[in-house]
XYZ file of C-alpha atoms in Angstrom:
173
model
C -0.017 0.139 -0.033
C 1.333 3.552 -1.095
C 2.361 5.302 2.419
C 0.090 8.329 1.352
C -2.922 6.187 0.754
C -5.823 6.576 2.984
C -8.663 4.037 3.684
C -11.896 5.355 5.288
C -13.627 1.814 5.533
C -12.096 -1.675 5.162
C -14.191 -4.701 4.243
C -12.605 -7.985 4.846
C -13.250 -11.480 6.458
C -12.674 -11.679 10.420
C -9.085 -13.100 10.370
C -7.963 -10.290 8.026
C -9.606 -7.685 10.083
C -8.134 -8.886 13.161
C -4.823 -9.118 11.586
C -5.010 -5.573 10.000
C -6.265 -4.051 13.274
C -3.143 -5.466 15.073
C -0.923 -3.961 12.569
C -2.735 -0.622 11.986
C -0.534 1.693 14.130
C 2.457 0.607 12.155
C 0.666 1.241 8.899
C -0.902 4.501 10.010
C 1.323 6.026 12.525
C 0.006 7.761 15.601
C -1.495 10.823 13.823
C -3.535 9.229 11.027
C -7.223 8.469 11.720
C -7.680 4.778 11.623
C -9.852 3.135 9.189
C -13.241 1.653 10.356
C -13.488 -2.060 9.698
C -16.454 -4.092 8.327
C -16.485 -7.926 8.801
C -18.018 -9.716 5.942
C -18.544 -13.330 7.219
C -20.312 -16.686 6.635
C -21.054 -16.864 10.340
C -23.541 -15.043 12.622
C -22.508 -17.017 15.606
C -22.450 -14.974 18.807
C -18.779 -15.732 19.505
C -17.742 -14.340 16.059
C -19.889 -11.233 16.207
C -18.763 -10.542 19.718
C -15.032 -11.177 18.552
C -15.302 -8.660 15.696
C -16.862 -6.020 17.721
C -14.317 -6.481 20.600
C -11.536 -6.176 18.201
C -13.090 -2.703 17.117
C -15.010 -3.536 13.876
C -17.769 -0.998 13.031
C -19.786 -3.398 10.879
C -20.690 -6.911 10.618
C -22.353 -8.424 7.598
C -23.040 -11.956 6.243
C -21.692 -13.084 2.721
C -25.516 -13.445 1.788
C -26.255 -9.706 2.272
C -27.591 -7.886 -0.626
C -25.434 -5.143 -2.358
C -27.993 -2.591 -0.893
C -27.186 -3.703 2.589
C -23.495 -3.643 1.902
C -23.786 -0.127 0.451
C -25.953 1.100 3.344
C -23.359 -0.540 5.883
C -20.307 1.114 4.106
C -21.991 4.471 4.154
C -22.992 4.259 7.754
C -19.597 3.224 8.903
C -17.898 6.047 6.967
C -20.298 8.405 8.904
C -18.892 6.724 12.195
C -21.972 4.732 12.942
C -22.012 0.991 13.779
C -23.877 -1.314 11.485
C -24.927 -4.935 12.089
C -26.925 -6.931 9.604
C -30.307 -8.240 11.151
C -29.061 -11.622 11.919
C -25.945 -10.445 13.770
C -28.117 -7.787 15.672
C -30.413 -10.659 16.886
C -27.608 -12.664 18.003
C -26.222 -9.795 20.068
C -29.670 -8.821 21.370
C -30.378 -12.565 22.367
C -26.953 -12.657 24.141
C -27.992 -9.938 26.390
C -30.749 -11.894 27.814
C -28.381 -14.790 28.872
C -26.327 -14.939 31.844
C -22.696 -14.688 31.005
C -20.164 -17.257 31.802
C -17.252 -16.112 33.975
C -13.858 -16.542 32.378
C -12.986 -19.536 34.457
C -16.542 -21.126 33.629
C -15.751 -20.612 29.841
C -12.310 -22.158 30.324
C -13.857 -25.165 31.952
C -16.612 -25.490 29.196
C -13.750 -25.379 26.613
C -12.063 -28.358 28.347
C -15.394 -30.281 28.743
C -15.957 -29.768 25.243
C -12.441 -31.332 24.483
C -13.454 -34.413 26.481
C -11.580 -33.882 29.772
C -12.938 -35.419 32.862
C -13.434 -33.279 36.053
C -10.170 -34.728 37.443
C -8.295 -33.847 34.504
C -9.648 -30.342 34.397
C -8.669 -29.903 38.161
C -5.132 -30.987 37.356
C -4.776 -28.683 34.219
C -6.101 -25.715 35.987
C -4.500 -26.567 39.413
C -7.653 -26.207 41.225
C -9.599 -28.778 43.496
C -12.107 -31.324 42.103
C -14.733 -29.565 44.434
C -14.103 -26.266 42.633
C -14.407 -27.719 39.168
C -17.803 -29.423 40.217
C -18.913 -25.922 41.489
C -17.960 -24.318 38.135
C -19.709 -26.945 36.215
C -22.944 -26.399 38.419
C -22.750 -22.782 37.465
C -22.314 -23.562 33.803
C -25.340 -25.800 33.929
C -27.391 -23.098 35.551
C -26.282 -20.259 33.327
C -26.762 -22.407 30.154
C -29.978 -24.187 31.309
C -28.401 -27.297 30.663
C -28.946 -30.742 32.546
C -25.629 -32.377 31.557
C -22.166 -31.743 30.260
C -23.269 -32.779 26.714
C -26.232 -30.543 26.688
C -24.095 -27.619 28.015
C -21.477 -28.076 25.134
C -24.298 -28.349 22.531
C -26.078 -25.265 23.859
C -22.704 -23.318 23.810
C -21.990 -24.449 20.304
C -25.548 -23.554 19.054
C -25.146 -19.897 20.552
C -21.718 -19.790 18.970
C -19.877 -19.637 22.340
C -17.731 -22.755 21.174
C -16.366 -23.709 17.859
C -17.916 -26.965 16.148
C -21.323 -27.762 14.977
C -24.228 -28.135 17.491
C -25.092 -31.586 18.261
C -21.710 -33.321 18.103
C -20.795 -33.235 21.845
C -20.048 -36.522 23.375
C -20.594 -37.347 27.055
C -17.304 -38.120 28.955
C -16.748 -39.437 32.463
C -16.738 -36.866 35.166
């Protein structure tokens, strides 16, 4: 890119936006106004939308968006307004009605999804078995799940964990 070039709005997929955002100060220096990014994605999963917004994206669109929606998004973002496609907006709105997992609960849920038993989780995180069980009860309550398998499936359906919903396996606890 030419050093004198200026970009107001960048449209890219999530990995490229994350990479570009991390390198932006080196590209623009401290005095240039940073461009605003729009993520164009095939996924409207809560995890991906949140990741984009937390990384500083101003817009989020699905690949299936119409050219009119893309144009509206670019113009809105260029004016400094945030823009989410309808599906991403619903995901974020729905997520506000859910109880959020703590960082530790999320970490334990990821280990459960990988197939780790409670004893192994306790060893990996250097916590007691009772603490693991307590966190799992919290996960079940917040996700309104009655089992480890159901908790993982709910988390995948909501986009909190990678992988397709419905493929969680039950492991020993």
